[in-house]
Every structure is written in structure tokens, then in C-alpha cells.
GROMACS .gro file of C-alpha atoms in nm:
model
  332
    1MET     CA    1  -1.375   0.214   1.058
    2LYS     CA    2  -1.178  -0.110   1.075
    3THR     CA    3  -0.856  -0.168   1.267
    4ILE     CA    4  -0.625  -0.468   1.245
    5ASP     CA    5  -0.365  -0.562   1.504
    6ILE     CA    6  -0.122  -0.823   1.372
    7THR     CA    7   0.007  -1.029   1.665
    8THR     CA    8   0.248  -1.316   1.701
    9SER     CA    9   0.185  -1.630   1.500
   10LYS     CA   10   0.422  -1.893   1.370
   11ASN     CA   11   0.190  -2.003   1.093
   12LEU     CA   12   0.230  -1.746   0.817
   13VAL     CA   13   0.094  -1.878   0.491
   14HIS     CA   14   0.429  -1.895   0.315
   15SER     CA   15   0.297  -2.148   0.064
   16TYR     CA   16   0.077  -1.881  -0.093
   17ILE     CA   17   0.362  -1.647  -0.182
   18SER     CA   18   0.380  -1.775  -0.540
   19ASN     CA   19   0.009  -1.704  -0.584
   20TYR     CA   20   0.018  -1.339  -0.492
   21MET     CA   21   0.364  -1.220  -0.591
   22ASP     CA   22   0.266  -1.123  -0.945
   23VAL     CA   23  -0.061  -0.976  -0.819
   24LEU     CA   24   0.128  -0.753  -0.574
   25THR     CA   25   0.386  -0.659  -0.837
   26ASP     CA   26   0.113  -0.559  -1.080
   27ILE     CA   27  -0.086  -0.370  -0.818
   28THR     CA   28   0.208  -0.173  -0.679
   29GLN     CA   29   0.314  -0.075  -1.030
   30THR     CA   30  -0.038   0.029  -1.123
   31ILE     CA   31  -0.090   0.250  -0.817
   32ARG     CA   32   0.251   0.412  -0.876
   33LEU     CA   33   0.364   0.377  -0.518
   34LYS     CA   34   0.593   0.645  -0.380
   35GLY     CA   35   0.698   0.727  -0.027
   36GLY     CA   36   0.946   0.888   0.204
   37VAL     CA   37   1.034   0.992   0.557
   38ASP     CA   38   0.911   1.336   0.665
   39PHE     CA   39   1.048   1.363   1.019
   40ARG     CA   40   1.310   1.194   1.231
   41CYS     CA   41   1.191   1.282   1.581
   42GLU     CA   42   1.406   1.271   1.893
   43PHE     CA   43   1.157   1.312   2.176
   44SER     CA   44   1.194   1.330   2.553
   45ALA     CA   45   0.892   1.308   2.782
   46PRO     CA   46   0.656   1.477   2.799
   47TRP     CA   47   0.591   1.520   2.428
   48GLY     CA   48   0.312   1.496   2.171
   49LEU     CA   49   0.275   1.531   1.793
   50GLU     CA   50  -0.056   1.569   1.610
   51MET     CA   51  -0.108   1.478   1.243
   52GLN     CA   52  -0.408   1.623   1.060
   53SER     CA   53  -0.603   1.404   0.819
   54GLY     CA   54  -0.477   1.426   0.462
   55PRO     CA   55  -0.465   1.261   0.118
   56VAL     CA   56  -0.155   1.047   0.179
   57ALA     CA   57  -0.110   0.737   0.390
   58ARG     CA   58   0.101   0.784   0.703
   59PHE     CA   59   0.339   0.551   0.880
   60HIS     CA   60   0.543   0.563   1.199
   61ILE     CA   61   0.843   0.351   1.293
   62ILE     CA   62   0.925   0.340   1.663
   63VAL     CA   63   1.304   0.322   1.665
   64ARG     CA   64   1.355   0.366   2.040
   65GLY     CA   65   1.134   0.392   2.346
   66ASN     CA   66   0.757   0.365   2.380
   67CYS     CA   67   0.463   0.589   2.295
   68TRP     CA   68   0.087   0.595   2.247
   69LEU     CA   69  -0.123   0.653   1.936
   70LYS     CA   70  -0.483   0.772   1.914
   71LEU     CA   71  -0.694   0.810   1.600
   72ALA     CA   72  -0.907   1.121   1.562
   73GLY     CA   73  -1.262   1.052   1.675
   74ARG     CA   74  -1.169   0.728   1.850
   75PRO     CA   75  -1.155   0.696   2.230
   76GLU     CA   76  -0.900   0.415   2.262
   77TRP     CA   77  -0.524   0.450   2.287
   78ILE     CA   78  -0.282   0.207   2.120
   79GLN     CA   79   0.054   0.149   2.287
   80LEU     CA   80   0.357   0.130   2.057
   81HIS     CA   81   0.698  -0.009   2.144
   82ALA     CA   82   1.046   0.001   1.996
   83GLY     CA   83   1.049  -0.189   1.666
   84ASP     CA   84   0.679  -0.139   1.592
   85LEU     CA   85   0.542  -0.017   1.259
   86VAL     CA   86   0.201   0.146   1.236
   87VAL     CA   87   0.042   0.239   0.901
   88LEU     CA   88  -0.264   0.461   0.854
   89LEU     CA   89  -0.363   0.392   0.495
   90TYR     CA   90  -0.627   0.661   0.452
   91GLY     CA   91  -0.444   0.952   0.608
   92THR     CA   92  -0.665   0.950   0.916
   93GLY     CA   93  -0.585   1.226   1.165
   94HIS     CA   94  -0.407   1.103   1.476
   95CYS     CA   95  -0.165   1.194   1.751
   96LEU     CA   96   0.144   1.035   1.903
   97VAL     CA   97   0.231   1.108   2.267
   98ASP     CA   98   0.461   0.978   2.536
   99ALA     CA   99   0.155   0.920   2.756
  100PRO     CA  100  -0.221   0.985   2.723
  101GLY     CA  101  -0.295   1.339   2.833
  102SER     CA  102   0.031   1.499   2.718
  103ASN     CA  103   0.001   1.820   2.521
  104VAL     CA  104   0.051   1.793   2.145
  105VAL     CA  105   0.217   2.010   1.883
  106SER     CA  106   0.072   2.013   1.532
  107ALA     CA  107   0.299   1.863   1.268
  108GLU     CA  108   0.185   2.150   1.047
  109SER     CA  109   0.387   2.387   1.268
  110VAL     CA  110   0.710   2.194   1.212
  111PRO     CA  111   0.926   2.353   0.939
  112HIS     CA  112   0.927   2.144   0.625
  113PRO     CA  113   1.239   2.081   0.414
  114ASP     CA  114   1.331   2.311   0.128
  115THR     CA  115   1.412   2.016  -0.098
  116PRO     CA  116   1.118   1.792  -0.203
  117GLY     CA  117   1.160   1.440  -0.067
  118ASP     CA  118   1.399   1.546   0.208
  119PHE     CA  119   1.321   1.504   0.577
  120VAL     CA  120   1.347   1.719   0.890
  121SER     CA  121   1.513   1.623   1.219
  122VAL     CA  122   1.291   1.722   1.511
  123ILE     CA  123   1.403   1.753   1.874
  124SER     CA  124   1.123   1.812   2.124
  125GLY     CA  125   1.014   1.737   2.478
  126GLY     CA  126   1.075   1.803   2.844
  127GLY     CA  127   1.392   1.609   2.912
  128GLY     CA  128   1.233   1.286   3.039
  129LEU     CA  129   1.236   0.936   2.893
  130PRO     CA  130   1.365   0.938   2.533
  131ALA     CA  131   1.192   0.808   2.220
  132THR     CA  132   1.296   0.810   1.855
  133VAL     CA  133   1.020   0.799   1.594
  134LEU     CA  134   1.039   0.809   1.214
  135CYS     CA  135   0.730   0.967   1.059
  136GLY     CA  136   0.670   0.911   0.689
  137HIS     CA  137   0.416   0.875   0.413
  138PHE     CA  138   0.306   0.659   0.122
  139GLU     CA  139   0.151   0.808  -0.191
  140PHE     CA  140  -0.067   0.623  -0.442
  141ASP     CA  141  -0.235   0.706  -0.769
  142ARG     CA  142  -0.583   0.699  -0.620
  143GLU     CA  143  -0.747   0.742  -0.959
  144GLN     CA  144  -0.662   0.378  -1.014
  145ASP     CA  145  -0.957   0.180  -0.880
  146ASN     CA  146  -0.774  -0.068  -0.664
  147TYR     CA  147  -0.955  -0.350  -0.489
  148LEU     CA  148  -0.660  -0.428  -0.267
  149LEU     CA  149  -0.614  -0.081  -0.121
  150ARG     CA  150  -0.986  -0.038  -0.067
  151SER     CA  151  -1.002  -0.366   0.122
  152LEU     CA  152  -0.723  -0.278   0.365
  153PRO     CA  153  -0.811  -0.150   0.713
  154THR     CA  154  -0.770   0.201   0.843
  155LEU     CA  155  -0.480   0.102   1.065
  156ILE     CA  156  -0.226  -0.180   1.044
  157HIS     CA  157   0.001  -0.241   1.343
  158LEU     CA  158   0.301  -0.472   1.307
  159ARG     CA  159   0.475  -0.545   1.635
  160GLY     CA  160   0.851  -0.542   1.656
  161THR     CA  161   0.838  -0.820   1.915
  162ASP     CA  162   0.715  -1.061   1.647
  163THR     CA  163   1.074  -1.113   1.539
  164TYR     CA  164   1.026  -1.472   1.424
  165GLU     CA  165   0.787  -1.373   1.146
  166PHE     CA  166   0.882  -1.010   1.098
  167GLU     CA  167   1.261  -1.014   1.096
  168TRP     CA  168   1.237  -0.824   0.769
  169LEU     CA  169   1.065  -0.542   0.960
  170GLN     CA  170   1.361  -0.487   1.189
  171THR     CA  171   1.605  -0.507   0.898
  172VAL     CA  172   1.422  -0.242   0.694
  173HIS     CA  173   1.376  -0.028   1.007
  174ARG     CA  174   1.748  -0.035   1.076
  175PHE     CA  175   1.837   0.064   0.722
  176ILE     CA  176   1.589   0.354   0.716
  177ALA     CA  177   1.691   0.475   1.062
  178ASP     CA  178   2.059   0.457   0.970
  179GLU     CA  179   2.005   0.661   0.653
  180THR     CA  180   1.812   0.931   0.840
  181LEU     CA  181   2.080   0.947   1.109
  182ARG     CA  182   2.390   0.961   0.889
  183ALA     CA  183   2.241   1.172   0.607
  184ARG     CA  184   2.496   1.047   0.355
  185SER     CA  185   2.503   1.138  -0.012
  186GLY     CA  186   2.203   0.983  -0.187
  187ALA     CA  187   2.021   0.924   0.142
  188VAL     CA  188   1.688   1.059   0.016
  189ALA     CA  189   1.685   0.825  -0.284
  190VAL     CA  190   1.781   0.527  -0.067
  191ILE     CA  191   1.512   0.611   0.189
  192GLN     CA  192   1.247   0.641  -0.081
  193ARG     CA  193   1.330   0.295  -0.216
  194LEU     CA  194   1.338   0.146   0.133
  195VAL     CA  195   0.998   0.297   0.212
  196GLU     CA  196   0.857   0.131  -0.100
  197VAL     CA  197   1.004  -0.200   0.019
  198LEU     CA  198   0.848  -0.136   0.359
  199PHE     CA  199   0.502  -0.098   0.203
  200ILE     CA  200   0.528  -0.411  -0.010
  201GLN     CA  201   0.657  -0.619   0.281
  202MET     CA  202   0.375  -0.486   0.497
  203LEU     CA  203   0.125  -0.599   0.231
  204ARG     CA  204   0.284  -0.943   0.210
  205THR     CA  205   0.263  -0.988   0.585
  206TYR     CA  206  -0.093  -0.862   0.609
  207ILE     CA  207  -0.214  -1.087   0.327
  208ALA     CA  208  -0.039  -1.390   0.473
  209LYS     CA  209  -0.195  -1.320   0.812
  210SER     CA  210  -0.541  -1.259   0.666
  211GLY     CA  211  -0.586  -1.627   0.583
  212PRO     CA  212  -0.926  -1.734   0.453
  213GLU     CA  213  -1.113  -1.405   0.505
  214ALA     CA  214  -1.349  -1.288   0.232
  215GLY     CA  215  -1.260  -1.017  -0.017
  216ILE     CA  216  -0.967  -0.969  -0.250
  217LEU     CA  217  -0.718  -1.031   0.032
  218GLY     CA  218  -0.863  -1.372   0.101
  219ALA     CA  219  -0.883  -1.441  -0.272
  220ILE     CA  220  -0.514  -1.363  -0.323
  221ALA     CA  221  -0.418  -1.591  -0.035
  222ASP     CA  222  -0.654  -1.868  -0.149
  223LYS     CA  223  -0.459  -2.146  -0.321
  224GLN     CA  224  -0.714  -2.194  -0.602
  225VAL     CA  225  -0.870  -1.852  -0.664
  226GLY     CA  226  -0.530  -1.694  -0.599
  227ALA     CA  227  -0.378  -1.905  -0.876
  228ALA     CA  228  -0.635  -1.768  -1.122
  229LEU     CA  229  -0.580  -1.410  -1.006
  230ASN     CA  230  -0.209  -1.459  -1.050
  231GLN     CA  231  -0.257  -1.558  -1.413
  232ILE     CA  232  -0.491  -1.266  -1.484
  233HIS     CA  233  -0.237  -1.018  -1.351
  234ARG     CA  234   0.056  -1.192  -1.513
  235ALA     CA  235  -0.100  -1.208  -1.861
  236PRO     CA  236  -0.419  -0.998  -1.896
  237GLU     CA  237  -0.388  -1.018  -2.276
  238ARG     CA  238  -0.458  -1.392  -2.290
  239PRO     CA  239  -0.802  -1.492  -2.423
  240TRP     CA  240  -0.940  -1.575  -2.082
  241THR     CA  241  -1.268  -1.753  -2.029
  242VAL     CA  242  -1.424  -1.881  -1.710
  243GLU     CA  243  -1.334  -2.233  -1.819
  244ARG     CA  244  -0.966  -2.149  -1.868
  245LEU     CA  245  -0.944  -1.970  -1.536
  246ALA     CA  246  -1.117  -2.261  -1.365
  247THR     CA  247  -0.851  -2.490  -1.512
  248GLU     CA  248  -0.578  -2.268  -1.363
  249ALA     CA  249  -0.756  -2.300  -1.028
  250CYS     CA  250  -0.798  -2.679  -1.067
  251MET     CA  251  -1.173  -2.644  -1.013
  252SER     CA  252  -1.490  -2.709  -1.208
  253ARG     CA  253  -1.631  -2.413  -1.398
  254ALA     CA  254  -1.938  -2.376  -1.177
  255ALA     CA  255  -1.753  -2.417  -0.848
  256PHE     CA  256  -1.483  -2.171  -0.955
  257ALA     CA  257  -1.729  -1.906  -1.075
  258THR     CA  258  -1.924  -1.926  -0.750
  259ARG     CA  259  -1.618  -1.916  -0.527
  260PHE     CA  260  -1.458  -1.633  -0.723
  261ARG     CA  261  -1.769  -1.415  -0.699
  262GLU     CA  262  -1.808  -1.489  -0.328
  263MET     CA  263  -1.449  -1.392  -0.254
  264VAL     CA  264  -1.383  -1.108  -0.497
  265GLY     CA  265  -1.731  -0.959  -0.522
  266GLN     CA  266  -1.764  -0.981  -0.900
  267SER     CA  267  -1.755  -1.245  -1.171
  268PRO     CA  268  -1.423  -1.371  -1.312
  269MET     CA  269  -1.477  -1.201  -1.648
  270GLN     CA  270  -1.575  -0.872  -1.485
  271TYR     CA  271  -1.246  -0.885  -1.299
  272VAL     CA  272  -1.055  -0.964  -1.620
  273THR     CA  273  -1.215  -0.662  -1.789
  274HIS     CA  274  -1.132  -0.443  -1.489
  275ARG     CA  275  -0.765  -0.543  -1.490
  276ARG     CA  276  -0.731  -0.501  -1.866
  277LEU     CA  277  -0.873  -0.149  -1.865
  278TYR     CA  278  -0.674  -0.027  -1.567
  279LYS     CA  279  -0.360  -0.181  -1.712
  280ALA     CA  280  -0.437   0.008  -2.032
  281ALA     CA  281  -0.473   0.329  -1.829
  282GLU     CA  282  -0.134   0.267  -1.671
  283LEU     CA  283   0.032   0.206  -2.008
  284LEU     CA  284  -0.125   0.522  -2.152
  285VAL     CA  285   0.045   0.732  -1.888
  286ARG     CA  286   0.372   0.544  -1.845
  287THR     CA  287   0.464   0.455  -2.203
  288GLN     CA  288   0.478   0.599  -2.553
  289LEU     CA  289   0.297   0.300  -2.704
  290ASN     CA  290   0.021   0.389  -2.946
  291ILE     CA  291  -0.334   0.296  -2.856
  292ALA     CA  292  -0.347   0.004  -3.098
  293ALA     CA  293  -0.036  -0.147  -2.938
  294ILE     CA  294  -0.181  -0.098  -2.591
  295ALA     CA  295  -0.504  -0.264  -2.700
  296GLU     CA  296  -0.305  -0.570  -2.807
  297ARG     CA  297  -0.104  -0.566  -2.482
  298VAL     CA  298  -0.418  -0.588  -2.269
  299GLY     CA  299  -0.619  -0.836  -2.474
  300TYR     CA  300  -0.838  -0.629  -2.707
  301GLU     CA  301  -0.857  -0.720  -3.074
  302SER     CA  302  -0.855  -0.362  -3.198
  303GLU     CA  303  -0.817   0.001  -3.097
  304PRO     CA  304  -1.193   0.068  -3.140
  305ALA     CA  305  -1.277  -0.226  -2.912
  306LEU     CA  306  -1.048  -0.091  -2.640
  307SER     CA  307  -1.176   0.265  -2.686
  308LYS     CA  308  -1.539   0.159  -2.647
  309ALA     CA  309  -1.473  -0.038  -2.327
  310PHE     CA  310  -1.237   0.229  -2.191
  311LYS     CA  311  -1.492   0.507  -2.233
  312ARG     CA  312  -1.753   0.311  -2.037
  313ILE     CA  313  -1.523   0.302  -1.734
  314PHE     CA  314  -1.331   0.630  -1.755
  315GLY     CA  315  -1.584   0.853  -1.930
  316CYS     CA  316  -1.344   0.945  -2.211
  317GLY     CA  317  -1.143   0.773  -2.480
  318PRO     CA  318  -0.782   0.653  -2.434
  319GLY     CA  319  -0.637   0.949  -2.626
  320ALA     CA  320  -0.816   1.208  -2.413
  321TYR     CA  321  -0.723   1.020  -2.096
  322ARG     CA  322  -0.355   1.021  -2.192
  323ARG     CA  323  -0.357   1.395  -2.269
  324ASP     CA  324  -0.539   1.487  -1.948
  325ARG     CA  325  -0.314   1.280  -1.724
  326ARG     CA  326   0.008   1.403  -1.881
  327GLU     CA  327  -0.104   1.764  -1.864
  328GLY     CA  328  -0.189   1.710  -1.497
  329GLN     CA  329   0.155   1.563  -1.430
  330ALA     CA  330   0.325   1.855  -1.606
  331GLN     CA  331   0.147   2.099  -1.375
  332THR     CA  332   0.256   1.923  -1.054
   0.00000   0.00000   0.00000
């Protein structure tokens, strides 16, 4: 289990934004990101809230006061302060308390809203020091094999004190907190959009802070390999070759192929194939385009060529995949 704590630095890699913007746009569209706030909690010490492990990612925004977080199965406690954001990407069980040792109440016992997407205001505690916490979730289409999500750590902690770099964090926090407090018409829709912004901004910050580390995160932030990735995501239908991608990266063919494999974990053309097929899967579910048109959109010369490659990855043809996914959506 890996944990990342993002601390103060005045050297965010802003120059790499152009490299990864289209990659992030493509990825967040492919995974069909959704999110919302579940609870607005007004606590007074002593208090404690326990979240069971589950299929969705969890986040907490500390609006006021301080508290402590502990992951299930881990001995250490993490202190959180007003303005902090903590994200648990794999739905790991955890608890939030005013102080280590306080009794906890299961979130499962808290009444849930009657309207899907709405949130519940919770008041709990013993009358001591106050704390306001927003508890929410992110949902992804986890059937989409996503290198970025799989490379992210179990826990990401953005500190509200890092105001120089993370001014956006406080701005989004204020908007979300205000919407949950005032409960105006359309608040749920506004909160859902703001939560999506929160996730994307969190990704931007994490990638910028990751620097030259290996893996897809390092590749996105890398000026040369990131430029090639950007082009793949921007135009998967182009007739890419290693040579053409190396040109985008301003590198020799051999040097680019080696560096790409070292950073991404597969060859450039394997990655191109991966993106084309998962883009095709997204288009099958999201659009009414026929399979031949989708094949052209993602760089295959014909419907049979796409169908053959698609079946190798997904175990069924594009038509069957579209029917199964749409039937599944109709049942939810």
C-alpha cells in the first residue's frame, strides 16, 4: 500500500501542463468520472466516523477545525487541518476522529438521502471543539483499464496551508462548502460538477508534483514522452509509427522507444493499440455511431480489423460489448 503526502513546494512543473492536458481530458472522459458530497458533518469533540471499504473512491474536505485519519489495517494516524483535502482512491476503509482513541460511529448507520445524489447534514459529538467536514465520493468506470488510476497511490493528502500552489483547492472548497450550507435550487448539480473539478485539479497537482518518477505519471510530466502521449490521446486515429511518435518527442527512434518502455511499461505501439481500443469501447457506449464509423475514428481501416483486435482485449466483438453495456446501464 502506497501513501503520498504532498507538501509545500514552489516549483510545480507548470511548463508540462500543455503536455498532459489532453491526456487528462481523454482519461477523465473515458473513465466517466462522477462524484458528489454524501455528508456535511458538523462535529464537536469527542467524535468519530468510520467508513467501510467500498467500490468508490472517498474524499474528505476539512472545512473547519482539525481531526485525525487512520486507514484500516494501518497503525499510523494522519493529522488533518482546516483547508486540507484527503482522497482515498480505492475506497479503503478508514476512520476520522477528533483525537486518536475517540469512539466511532459507522457511516452505514447514518440515514442516507431519499433523492439520489443528494447529501445529508450530520450533527454529532459531545459539545467540545468544533469541526466541519465534507465527506464525498468519486465514481469511475472501472471496466476501463486505466494506467493513470492504477498508478495513483492509496491516499493523496493535499494540505490547505500550501496556499501558494493550491489556491485552487481553497476556491473549490469554498464553493462546495457554500453549496452544501445554503442548499439552494440546483445545489446537487452544482456540487457534482464542482466535485469533478476537484478530482481533475487534484490529478493536475499530483502529476505536477510527481516530477520525473517512473510510470505513466512520470511519462505524462516528461517533456518528451509526454508530448508523444499527448498526440496519441489527441488523435488516436492517426497512422502512428514509432518514428512519427519519436519525431513528436524530438528524439531518435531508438532512444524514444527505450525511454517510452521504461516509463510507461510497454512499447509505444502497444500503448497506441490500447488507447484506440478503449476509445472504441467508450464510443460504443456513449454514441450511436455504427461500428465502421467508430473503427475509422480510432484508426482502424475497417470494421473487421477493429472487431478482431477488440475481441482479443474484451473477449467479445464490438456489437456484443455495446449491447451488454447498455443493458447493464438500463438495469442500474
